[in-house]
Coordinates of C-alpha atoms and ligand atoms in Angstrom, one line a residue:
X137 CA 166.8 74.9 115.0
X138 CA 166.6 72.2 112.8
X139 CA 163.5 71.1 111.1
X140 CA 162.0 68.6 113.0
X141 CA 159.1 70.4 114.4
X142 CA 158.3 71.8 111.3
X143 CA 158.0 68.7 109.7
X144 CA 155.7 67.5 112.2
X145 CA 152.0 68.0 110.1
X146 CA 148.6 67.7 111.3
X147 CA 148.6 64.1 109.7
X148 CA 150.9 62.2 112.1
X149 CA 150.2 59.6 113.9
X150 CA 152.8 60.8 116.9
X151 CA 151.1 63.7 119.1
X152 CA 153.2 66.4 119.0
X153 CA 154.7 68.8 122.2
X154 CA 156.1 72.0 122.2
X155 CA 157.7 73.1 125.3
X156 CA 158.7 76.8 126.2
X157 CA 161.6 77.4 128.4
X158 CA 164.8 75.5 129.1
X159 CA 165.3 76.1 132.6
X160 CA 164.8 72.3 135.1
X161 CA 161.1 72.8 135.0
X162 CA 160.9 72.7 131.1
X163 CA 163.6 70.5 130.5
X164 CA 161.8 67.9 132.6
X165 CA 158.6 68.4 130.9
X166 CA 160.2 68.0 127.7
X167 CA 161.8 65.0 129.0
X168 CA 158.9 62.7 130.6
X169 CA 156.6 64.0 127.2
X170 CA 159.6 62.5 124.9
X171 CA 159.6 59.1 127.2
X172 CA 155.4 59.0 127.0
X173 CA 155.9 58.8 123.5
X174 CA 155.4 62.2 122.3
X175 CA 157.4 64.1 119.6
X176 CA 159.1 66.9 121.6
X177 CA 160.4 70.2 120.6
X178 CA 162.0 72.4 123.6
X179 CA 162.4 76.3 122.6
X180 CA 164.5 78.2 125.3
X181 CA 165.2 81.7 124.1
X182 CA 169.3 81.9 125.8
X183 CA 172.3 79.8 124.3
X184 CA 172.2 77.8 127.0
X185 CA 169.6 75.4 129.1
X186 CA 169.3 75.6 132.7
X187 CA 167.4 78.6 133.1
X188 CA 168.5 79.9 136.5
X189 CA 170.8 77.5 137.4
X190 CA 173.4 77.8 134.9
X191 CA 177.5 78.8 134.7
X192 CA 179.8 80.9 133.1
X193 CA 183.1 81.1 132.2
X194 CA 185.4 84.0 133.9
X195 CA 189.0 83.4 132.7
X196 CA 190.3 80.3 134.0
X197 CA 187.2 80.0 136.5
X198 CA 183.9 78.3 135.6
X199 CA 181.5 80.2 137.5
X200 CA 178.1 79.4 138.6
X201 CA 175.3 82.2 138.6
X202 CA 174.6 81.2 142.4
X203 CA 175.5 78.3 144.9
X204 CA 173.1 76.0 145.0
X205 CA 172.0 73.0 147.0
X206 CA 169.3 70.7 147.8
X207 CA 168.6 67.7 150.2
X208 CA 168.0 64.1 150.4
X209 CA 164.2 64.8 150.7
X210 CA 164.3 66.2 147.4
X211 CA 163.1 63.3 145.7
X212 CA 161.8 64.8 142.2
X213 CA 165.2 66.4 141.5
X214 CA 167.1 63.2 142.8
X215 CA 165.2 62.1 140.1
X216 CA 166.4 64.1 137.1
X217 CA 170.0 63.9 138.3
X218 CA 169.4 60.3 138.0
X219 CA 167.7 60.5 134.6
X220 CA 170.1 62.8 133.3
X221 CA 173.2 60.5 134.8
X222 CA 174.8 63.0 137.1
X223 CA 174.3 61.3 140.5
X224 CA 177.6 60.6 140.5
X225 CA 178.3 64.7 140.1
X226 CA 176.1 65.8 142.8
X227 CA 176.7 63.8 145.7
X228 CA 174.5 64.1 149.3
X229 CA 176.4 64.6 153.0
X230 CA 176.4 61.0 154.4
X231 CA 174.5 62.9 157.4
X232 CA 173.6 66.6 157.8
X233 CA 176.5 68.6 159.1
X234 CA 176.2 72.1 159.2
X235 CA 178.9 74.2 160.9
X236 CA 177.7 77.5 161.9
X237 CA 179.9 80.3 163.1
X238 CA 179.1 83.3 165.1
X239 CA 181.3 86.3 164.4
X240 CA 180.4 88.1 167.6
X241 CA 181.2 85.6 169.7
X242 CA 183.4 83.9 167.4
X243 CA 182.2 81.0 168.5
X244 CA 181.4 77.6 166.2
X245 CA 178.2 75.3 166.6
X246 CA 177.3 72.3 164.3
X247 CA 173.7 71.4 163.2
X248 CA 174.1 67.5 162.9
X249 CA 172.0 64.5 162.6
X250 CA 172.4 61.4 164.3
X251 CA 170.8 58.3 163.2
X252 CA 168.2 57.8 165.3
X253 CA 164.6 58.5 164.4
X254 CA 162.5 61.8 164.1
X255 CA 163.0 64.0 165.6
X256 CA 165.5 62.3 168.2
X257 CA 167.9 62.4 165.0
X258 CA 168.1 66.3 165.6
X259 CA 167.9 65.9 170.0
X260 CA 171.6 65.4 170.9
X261 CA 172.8 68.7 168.3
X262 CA 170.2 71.1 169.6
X263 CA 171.2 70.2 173.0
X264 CA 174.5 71.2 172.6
X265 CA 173.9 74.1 170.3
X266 CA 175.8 76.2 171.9
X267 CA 174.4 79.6 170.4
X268 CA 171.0 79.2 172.2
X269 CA 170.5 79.7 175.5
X270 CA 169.3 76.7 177.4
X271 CA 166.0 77.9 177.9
X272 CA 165.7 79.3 174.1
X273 CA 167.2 75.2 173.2
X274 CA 163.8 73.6 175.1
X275 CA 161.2 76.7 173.0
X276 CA 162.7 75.4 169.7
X277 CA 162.2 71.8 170.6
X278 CA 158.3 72.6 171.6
X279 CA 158.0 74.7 168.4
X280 CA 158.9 72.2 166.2
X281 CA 156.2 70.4 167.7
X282 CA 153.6 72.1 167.1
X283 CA 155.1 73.1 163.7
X284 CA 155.1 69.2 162.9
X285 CA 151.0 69.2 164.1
X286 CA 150.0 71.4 161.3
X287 CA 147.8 70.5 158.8
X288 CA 149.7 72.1 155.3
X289 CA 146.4 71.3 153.7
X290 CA 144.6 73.7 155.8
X291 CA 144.3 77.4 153.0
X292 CA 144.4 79.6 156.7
X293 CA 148.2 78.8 157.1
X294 CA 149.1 80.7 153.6
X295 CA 147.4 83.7 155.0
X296 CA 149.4 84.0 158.3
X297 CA 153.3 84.8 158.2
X298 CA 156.0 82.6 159.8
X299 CA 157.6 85.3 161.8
X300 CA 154.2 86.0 163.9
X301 CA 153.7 82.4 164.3
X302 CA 157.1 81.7 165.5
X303 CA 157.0 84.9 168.5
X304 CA 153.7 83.3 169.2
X305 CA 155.1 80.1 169.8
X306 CA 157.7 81.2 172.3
X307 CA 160.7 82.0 169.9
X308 CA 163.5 84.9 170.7
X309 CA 164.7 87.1 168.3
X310 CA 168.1 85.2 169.0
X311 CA 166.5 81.8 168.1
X312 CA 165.3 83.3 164.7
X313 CA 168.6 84.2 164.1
X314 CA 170.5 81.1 165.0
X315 CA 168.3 78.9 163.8
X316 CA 164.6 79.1 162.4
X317 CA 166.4 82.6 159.7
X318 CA 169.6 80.2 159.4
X319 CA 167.9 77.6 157.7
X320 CA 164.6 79.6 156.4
X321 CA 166.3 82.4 154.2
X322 CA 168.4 79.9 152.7
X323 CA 165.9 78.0 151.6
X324 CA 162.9 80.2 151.6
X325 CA 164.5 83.3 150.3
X326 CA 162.7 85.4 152.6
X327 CA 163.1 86.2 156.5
X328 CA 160.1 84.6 158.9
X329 CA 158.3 88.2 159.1
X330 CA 157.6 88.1 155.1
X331 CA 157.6 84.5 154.5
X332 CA 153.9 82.5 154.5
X333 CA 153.4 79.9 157.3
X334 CA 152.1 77.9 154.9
X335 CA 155.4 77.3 153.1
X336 CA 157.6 77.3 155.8
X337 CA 155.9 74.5 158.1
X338 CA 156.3 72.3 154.4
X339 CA 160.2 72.8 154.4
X340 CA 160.7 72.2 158.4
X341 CA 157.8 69.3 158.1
X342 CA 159.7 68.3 155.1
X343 CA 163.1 68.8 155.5
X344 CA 163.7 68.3 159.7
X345 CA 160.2 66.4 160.5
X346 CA 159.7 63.7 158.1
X347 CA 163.2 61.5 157.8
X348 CA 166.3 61.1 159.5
X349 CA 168.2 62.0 156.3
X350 CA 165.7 64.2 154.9
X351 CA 167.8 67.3 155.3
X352 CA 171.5 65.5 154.5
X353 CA 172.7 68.4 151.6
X354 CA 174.1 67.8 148.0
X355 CA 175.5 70.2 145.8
X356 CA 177.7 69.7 142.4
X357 CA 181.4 69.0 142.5
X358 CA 181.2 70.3 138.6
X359 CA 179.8 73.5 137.6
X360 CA 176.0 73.7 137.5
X361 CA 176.2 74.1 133.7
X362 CA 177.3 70.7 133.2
X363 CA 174.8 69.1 134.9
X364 CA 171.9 71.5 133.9
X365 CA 172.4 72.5 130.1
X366 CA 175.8 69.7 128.8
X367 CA 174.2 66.5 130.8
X368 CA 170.3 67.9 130.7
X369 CA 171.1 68.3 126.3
X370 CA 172.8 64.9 126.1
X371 CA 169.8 63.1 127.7
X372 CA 167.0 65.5 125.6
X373 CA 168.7 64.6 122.3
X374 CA 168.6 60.7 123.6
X375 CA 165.5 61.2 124.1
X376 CA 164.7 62.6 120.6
X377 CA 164.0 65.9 121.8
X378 CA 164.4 68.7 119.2
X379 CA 165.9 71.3 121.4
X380 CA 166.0 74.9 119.7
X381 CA 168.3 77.7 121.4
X382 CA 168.0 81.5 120.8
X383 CA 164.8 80.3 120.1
X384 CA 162.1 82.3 122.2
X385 CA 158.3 81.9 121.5
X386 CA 156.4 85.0 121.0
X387 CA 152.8 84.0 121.2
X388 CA 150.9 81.1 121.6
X389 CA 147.3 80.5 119.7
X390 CA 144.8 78.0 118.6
X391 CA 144.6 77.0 115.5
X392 CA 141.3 76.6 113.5
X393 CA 141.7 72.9 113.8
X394 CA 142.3 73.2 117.5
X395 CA 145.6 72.4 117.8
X396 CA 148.2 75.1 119.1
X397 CA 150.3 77.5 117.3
X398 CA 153.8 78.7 118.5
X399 CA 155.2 81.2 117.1
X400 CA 158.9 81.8 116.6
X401 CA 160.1 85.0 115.5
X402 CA 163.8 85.0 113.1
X403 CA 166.5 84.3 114.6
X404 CA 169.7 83.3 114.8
X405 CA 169.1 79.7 114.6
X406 CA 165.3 79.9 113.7
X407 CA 164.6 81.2 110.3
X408 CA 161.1 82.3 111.9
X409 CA 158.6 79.8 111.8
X410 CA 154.7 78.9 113.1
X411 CA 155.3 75.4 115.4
X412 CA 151.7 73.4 115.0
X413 CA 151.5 71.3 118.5
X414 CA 148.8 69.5 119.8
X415 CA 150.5 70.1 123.6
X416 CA 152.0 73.3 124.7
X417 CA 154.0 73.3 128.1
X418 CA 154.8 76.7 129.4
X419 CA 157.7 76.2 131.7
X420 CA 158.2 80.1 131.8
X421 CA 158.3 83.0 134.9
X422 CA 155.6 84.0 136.2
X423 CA 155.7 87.3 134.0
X424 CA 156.6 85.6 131.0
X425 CA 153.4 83.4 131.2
X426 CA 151.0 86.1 131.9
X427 CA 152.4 88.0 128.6
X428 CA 152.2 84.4 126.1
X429 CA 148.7 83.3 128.1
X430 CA 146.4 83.1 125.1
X431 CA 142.7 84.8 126.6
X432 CA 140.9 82.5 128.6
X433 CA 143.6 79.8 129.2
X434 CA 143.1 81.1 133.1
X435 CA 140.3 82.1 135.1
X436 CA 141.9 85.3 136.5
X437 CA 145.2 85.6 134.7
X438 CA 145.7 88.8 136.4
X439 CA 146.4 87.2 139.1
X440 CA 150.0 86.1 138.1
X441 CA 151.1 89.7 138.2
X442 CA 150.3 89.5 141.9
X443 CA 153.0 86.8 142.2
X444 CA 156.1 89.5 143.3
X445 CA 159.9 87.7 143.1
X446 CA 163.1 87.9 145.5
X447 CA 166.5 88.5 144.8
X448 CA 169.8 86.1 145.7
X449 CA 173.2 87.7 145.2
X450 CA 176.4 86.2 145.2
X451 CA 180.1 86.9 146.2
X452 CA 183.3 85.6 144.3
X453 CA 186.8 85.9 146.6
X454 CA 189.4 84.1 145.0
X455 CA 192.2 84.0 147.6
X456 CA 195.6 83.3 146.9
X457 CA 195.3 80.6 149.9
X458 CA 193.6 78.4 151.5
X459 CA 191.2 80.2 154.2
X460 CA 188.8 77.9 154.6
X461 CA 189.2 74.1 155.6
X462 CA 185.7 73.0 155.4
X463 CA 183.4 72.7 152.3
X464 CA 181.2 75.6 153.7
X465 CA 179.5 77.2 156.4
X466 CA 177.0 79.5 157.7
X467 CA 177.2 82.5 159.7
X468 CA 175.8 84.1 162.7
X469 CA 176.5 88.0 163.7
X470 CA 177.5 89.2 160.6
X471 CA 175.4 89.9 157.0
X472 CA 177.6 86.9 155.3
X473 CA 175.5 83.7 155.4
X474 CA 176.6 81.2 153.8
X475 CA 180.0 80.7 152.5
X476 CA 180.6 78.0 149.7
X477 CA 184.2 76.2 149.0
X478 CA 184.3 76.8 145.0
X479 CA 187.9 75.8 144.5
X480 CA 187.4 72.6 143.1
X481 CA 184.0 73.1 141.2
X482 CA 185.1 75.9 139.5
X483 CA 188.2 73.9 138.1
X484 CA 190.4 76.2 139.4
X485 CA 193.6 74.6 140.0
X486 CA 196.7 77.2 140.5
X487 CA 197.5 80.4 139.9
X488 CA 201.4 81.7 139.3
X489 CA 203.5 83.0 142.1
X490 CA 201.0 81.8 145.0
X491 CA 201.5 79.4 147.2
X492 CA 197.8 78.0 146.7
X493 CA 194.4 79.0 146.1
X494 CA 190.9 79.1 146.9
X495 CA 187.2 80.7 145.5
X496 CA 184.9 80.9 148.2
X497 CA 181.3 82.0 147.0
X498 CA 179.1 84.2 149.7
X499 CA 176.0 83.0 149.1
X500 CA 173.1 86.0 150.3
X501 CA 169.2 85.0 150.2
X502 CA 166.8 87.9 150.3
X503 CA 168.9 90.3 149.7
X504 CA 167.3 93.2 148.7
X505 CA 169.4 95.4 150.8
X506 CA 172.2 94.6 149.0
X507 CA 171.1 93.7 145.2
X508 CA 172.2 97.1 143.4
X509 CA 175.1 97.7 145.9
X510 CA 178.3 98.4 143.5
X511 CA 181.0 96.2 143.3
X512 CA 183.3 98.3 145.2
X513 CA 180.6 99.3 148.2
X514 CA 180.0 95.2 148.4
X515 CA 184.0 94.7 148.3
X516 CA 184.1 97.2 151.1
X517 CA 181.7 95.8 153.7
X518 CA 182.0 91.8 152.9
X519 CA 186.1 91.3 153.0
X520 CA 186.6 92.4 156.2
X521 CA 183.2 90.0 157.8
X522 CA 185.0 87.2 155.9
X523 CA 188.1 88.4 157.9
X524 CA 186.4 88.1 160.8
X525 CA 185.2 84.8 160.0
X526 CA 188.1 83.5 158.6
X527 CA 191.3 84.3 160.4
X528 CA 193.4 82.6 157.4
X529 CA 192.1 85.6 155.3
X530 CA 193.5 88.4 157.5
X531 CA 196.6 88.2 155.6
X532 CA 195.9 86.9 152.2
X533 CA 195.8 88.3 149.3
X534 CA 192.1 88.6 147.5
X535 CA 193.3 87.6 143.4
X536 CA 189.5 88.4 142.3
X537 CA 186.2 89.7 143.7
X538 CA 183.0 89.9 141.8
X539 CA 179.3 89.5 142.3
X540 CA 176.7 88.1 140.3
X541 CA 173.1 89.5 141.0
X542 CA 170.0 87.6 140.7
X543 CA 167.2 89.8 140.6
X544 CA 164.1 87.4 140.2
X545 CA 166.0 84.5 141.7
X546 CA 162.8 83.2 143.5
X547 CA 159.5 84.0 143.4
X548 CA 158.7 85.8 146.8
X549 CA 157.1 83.4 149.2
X550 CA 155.3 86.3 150.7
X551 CA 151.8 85.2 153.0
X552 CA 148.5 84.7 150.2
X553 CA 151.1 83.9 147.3
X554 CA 149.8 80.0 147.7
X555 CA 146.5 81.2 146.6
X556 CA 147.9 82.7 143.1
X557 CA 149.9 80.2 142.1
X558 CA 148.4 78.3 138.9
X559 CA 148.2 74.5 138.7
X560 CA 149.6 72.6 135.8
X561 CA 146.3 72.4 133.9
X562 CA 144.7 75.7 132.3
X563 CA 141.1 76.0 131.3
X564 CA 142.5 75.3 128.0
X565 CA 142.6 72.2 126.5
X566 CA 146.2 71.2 125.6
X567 CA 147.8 74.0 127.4
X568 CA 149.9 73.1 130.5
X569 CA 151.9 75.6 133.2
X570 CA 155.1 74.5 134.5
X571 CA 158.1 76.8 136.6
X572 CA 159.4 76.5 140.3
X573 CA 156.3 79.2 140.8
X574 CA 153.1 77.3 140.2
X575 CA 151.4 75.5 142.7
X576 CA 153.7 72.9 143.4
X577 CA 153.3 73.2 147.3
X578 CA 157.2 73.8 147.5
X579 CA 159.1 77.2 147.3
X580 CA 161.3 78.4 143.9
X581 CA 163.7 76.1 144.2
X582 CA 165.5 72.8 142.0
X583 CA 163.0 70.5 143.4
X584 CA 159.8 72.7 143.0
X585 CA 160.9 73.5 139.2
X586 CA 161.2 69.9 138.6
X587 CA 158.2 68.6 140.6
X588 CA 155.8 71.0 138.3
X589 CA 157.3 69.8 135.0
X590 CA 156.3 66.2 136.0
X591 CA 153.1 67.8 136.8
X592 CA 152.8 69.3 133.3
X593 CA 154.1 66.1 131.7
X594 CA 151.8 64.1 133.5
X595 CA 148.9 65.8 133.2
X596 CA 149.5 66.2 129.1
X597 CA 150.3 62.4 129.0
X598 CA 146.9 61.4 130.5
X599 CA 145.0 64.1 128.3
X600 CA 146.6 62.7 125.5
X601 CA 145.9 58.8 126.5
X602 CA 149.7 57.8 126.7
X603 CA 151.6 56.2 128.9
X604 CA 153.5 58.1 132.0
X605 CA 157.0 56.7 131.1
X606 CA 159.6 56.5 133.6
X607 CA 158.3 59.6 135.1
X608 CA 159.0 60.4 139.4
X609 CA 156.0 59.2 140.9
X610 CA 155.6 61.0 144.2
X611 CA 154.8 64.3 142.2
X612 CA 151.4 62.5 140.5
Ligands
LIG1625 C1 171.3 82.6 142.7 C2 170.3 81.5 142.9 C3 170.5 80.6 143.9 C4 169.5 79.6 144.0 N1 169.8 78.6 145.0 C5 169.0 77.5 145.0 C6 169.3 76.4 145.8 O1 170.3 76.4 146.5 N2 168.5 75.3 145.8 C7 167.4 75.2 145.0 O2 166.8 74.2 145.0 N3 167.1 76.3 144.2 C8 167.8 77.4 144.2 N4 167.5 78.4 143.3 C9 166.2 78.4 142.6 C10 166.3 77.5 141.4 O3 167.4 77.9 140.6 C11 165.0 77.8 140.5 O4 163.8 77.6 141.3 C12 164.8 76.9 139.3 O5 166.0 76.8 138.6 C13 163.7 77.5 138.4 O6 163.6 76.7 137.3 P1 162.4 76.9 136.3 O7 162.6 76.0 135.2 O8 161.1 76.9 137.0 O9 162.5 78.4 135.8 P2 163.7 79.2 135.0 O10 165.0 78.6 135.5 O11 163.5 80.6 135.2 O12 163.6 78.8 133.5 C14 162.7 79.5 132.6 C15 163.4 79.5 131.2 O13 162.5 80.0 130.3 C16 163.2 80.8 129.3 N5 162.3 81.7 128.6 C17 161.6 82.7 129.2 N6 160.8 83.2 128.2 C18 160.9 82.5 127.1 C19 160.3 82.5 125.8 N7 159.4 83.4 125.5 N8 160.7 81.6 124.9 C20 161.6 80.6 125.2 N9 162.2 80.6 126.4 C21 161.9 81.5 127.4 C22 164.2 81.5 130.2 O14 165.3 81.9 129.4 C23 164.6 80.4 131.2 O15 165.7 79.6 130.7 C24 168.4 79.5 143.2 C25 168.2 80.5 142.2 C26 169.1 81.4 142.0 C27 168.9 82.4 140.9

């Protein structure tokens, strides 16, 4: 790391900000402290920034850690892409389109928007749905209803789970499946039995209820690393952000002066050193945060431990063909669930003595079934469902399988985890949370890490008399 934040002394005039951890939440605290004014070093302990949303390189193929997506309603990370200048490498569907296939039936249905206004915009597509009965096609209509006349402010709807709610409110096992599961897991990591009400009426209200376009999907054409750690670096050192890799804190005190102390053991690029800060951001897990918390800083810090975490895994095929036509899909009647296009993203181009190619990533929320499945057990059960799927697979050739396992992808949005989840401010003066897990009203995902790092910023800025920057202003 180079000296920067070591130079920084009690004497100058420019309040300094140590943040802790690289992944979105930290990188956009960093970023809207550096455009309030503030002198900015970022510590993330890998090689590499974007925390759980990052890539790799496997041979030819650059390979993301897990597919990932977000919509048109979500605003905050809009934001960063903009502020980091990759709109341009993330682009949105001009209208949500989601084909959805059931194996059993082998039988394909879209999820589309039309243009007109909530929540006609979703009317003419669940009419013709065709994997709901007629009957179970009217339920989900009244449902969202009354799922759109909840009050999300009201601390009963974290306590109850979505599953109960939804049985109560009319809604087939079959429906849960096809449609309510279908988009839930996906983005809540967890099916409706162990998810809170709480958060899942904020995605449907959010996502389905609020906009026409709210629930249009983006995803990168170039691998997440670019846009999360190349892009996100370019824009932190533009900002005059000291950003130290390899570079993990290892405790966090006050100093007699009552400024903070960071401390950063030897390393490879850190010849060990105390960091003096007069702002701390945390933007670490849950666990992480509980272990750095100096005493104090929360009223029951126990309570982070009580915050439990879900896993995502993900399968590579590389086929030595073209199987799939469309960018993705999602499935019905099988345990695949989503199935991404990679091809293109991963900059694979060909491969000698095939025709063509193509990577398709399996993309599999809660999946704590399958998370310490081997290889060859996974291999086993997934290439014949994609078979089944995909009737271009039946005779091609798989080039390369692997998986990638995220343990602690998301933090579990199990009912009564609202109530644990810190704010941005701590008891202690200076000291800011950030991460995808703190109370940021979302679940772990893109937007939610981002959201809470305005938060953090924010809240430092106005402790700290500065100005707010160019910082998103829906998350204030
Ligand atoms: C496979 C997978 C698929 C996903 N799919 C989606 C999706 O489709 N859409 C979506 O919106 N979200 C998705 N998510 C969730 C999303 O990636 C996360 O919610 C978000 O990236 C979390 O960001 P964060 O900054 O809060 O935390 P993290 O990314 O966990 O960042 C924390 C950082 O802190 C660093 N750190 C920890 N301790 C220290 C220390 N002592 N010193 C220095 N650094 C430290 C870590 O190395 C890490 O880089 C997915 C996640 C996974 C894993």
């Amino acid at each position: 790391m180079s000296s920067h934040a070591e130079a920084s002394s009690d004497a100058s005039p420019q309040p300094v900000a140590v943040v802790v951890g690289g992944g979105l939440a930290g990188i956009t605290a960093a970023l809207a402290l550096a455009d309030g004014g503030m002198d900015v070093t970022l510590l993330e302990g890998r090689p590499r920034l974007g925390g759980l949303a990052f890539s790799f390189k496997r041979g030819d193929l650059t390979v993301d850690n897990g597919q990932h997506v977000y919509l048109r309603c979500c605003s905050a990370y809009r934001w960063f892409l903009d502020r980091i200048d990759a709109t341009d490498l993330a682009p949105l569907q001009d209208r949500l389109d989601v084909p959805v296939l059931d194996a059993e039936r082998n039988r394909l249905g879209r999820l589309r928007r039309t243009a007109l206004p909530v929540p006609l915009h979703l009317a003419r597509s669940l009419a013709t749905y065709p994997h709901l009965s007629l009957a179970e096609r009217a339920n989900v209509g009244r449902a969202a209803l009354a799922l759109k006349g909840l009050d999300l402010t009201d601390p009963a709807l974290d306590e109850r789970d979505f599953g109960s709610w939804l049985a109560e409110h009319g809604q087939s096992e079959r429906a849960v499946e096809a449609l309510w599961d279908l988009v839930g897991v996906a983005t809540l990591n967890a099916v409706a039995g162990e998810c809170s009400l709480a958060l899942a009426a904020m995605v449907f209200k959010t996502g389905l209820l609020s906009d026409p376009g709210a629930a249009d999907i983006g995803w990168a054409r170039v691998p997440l690393g670019e846009l999360h750690d190349t892009l996100a670096r370019k824009a932190l050192d533009s900002a005059g952000v000291t950003i130290g890799l390899r570079t993990r804190a290892t405790s966090i005190s006050r100093t007699e002066n009552g400024r903070w102390a960071v401390e950063v053991p030897e390393g490879p690029d850190s010849s060990g050193q105390i960091l003096t800060a007069d702002t701390v951001v945390l933007a670490v897990p849950q666990r992480e945060t509980y272990d750095l918390l100096p005493d104090g800083a929360l009223d029951d810090r126990e309570r982070l431990l009580g915050i439990g975490t879900a896993p995502i895994l993900n399968l590579h095929v590389v086929y030595d063909r073209k199987v799939l036509k469309r960018p993705f899909f999602a499935a019905l009647g099988s345990p695949v669930q989503w199935v991404f296009d990679r091809t293109e993203s991963s900059g694979l181009t060909e491969v000698p003595g095939t025709a063509g190619v193509q990577y398709l990533a399996v993309s599999q929320s809660a999946a704590q079934d399958d998370i310490d499945e081997p290889v060859a057990a996974l291999r086993e059960r997934y290439l014949p469902e994609l078979e089944r799927l995909l009737p271009g697979a039946r005779g091609a050739r798989v080039i390369d399988f692997f998986v990638t396992r995220e343990r602690t992808a998301t933090f579990a949005p199990t009912p009564g985890t609202g109530a644990l989840r810190p704010a941005a401010r701590t008891r202690a003066p200076g000291l800011y949370l950030a991460g995808a897990w703190t109370a940021t009203g979302w679940p772990a995902t893109m937007e939610g890490a981002v959201r809470s790092g305005v938060g953090a910023a924010d809240a430092a800025l106005a402790a700290q008399g500065r100005p707010r920057g160019h910082l998103f202003r829906e998350a204030a």
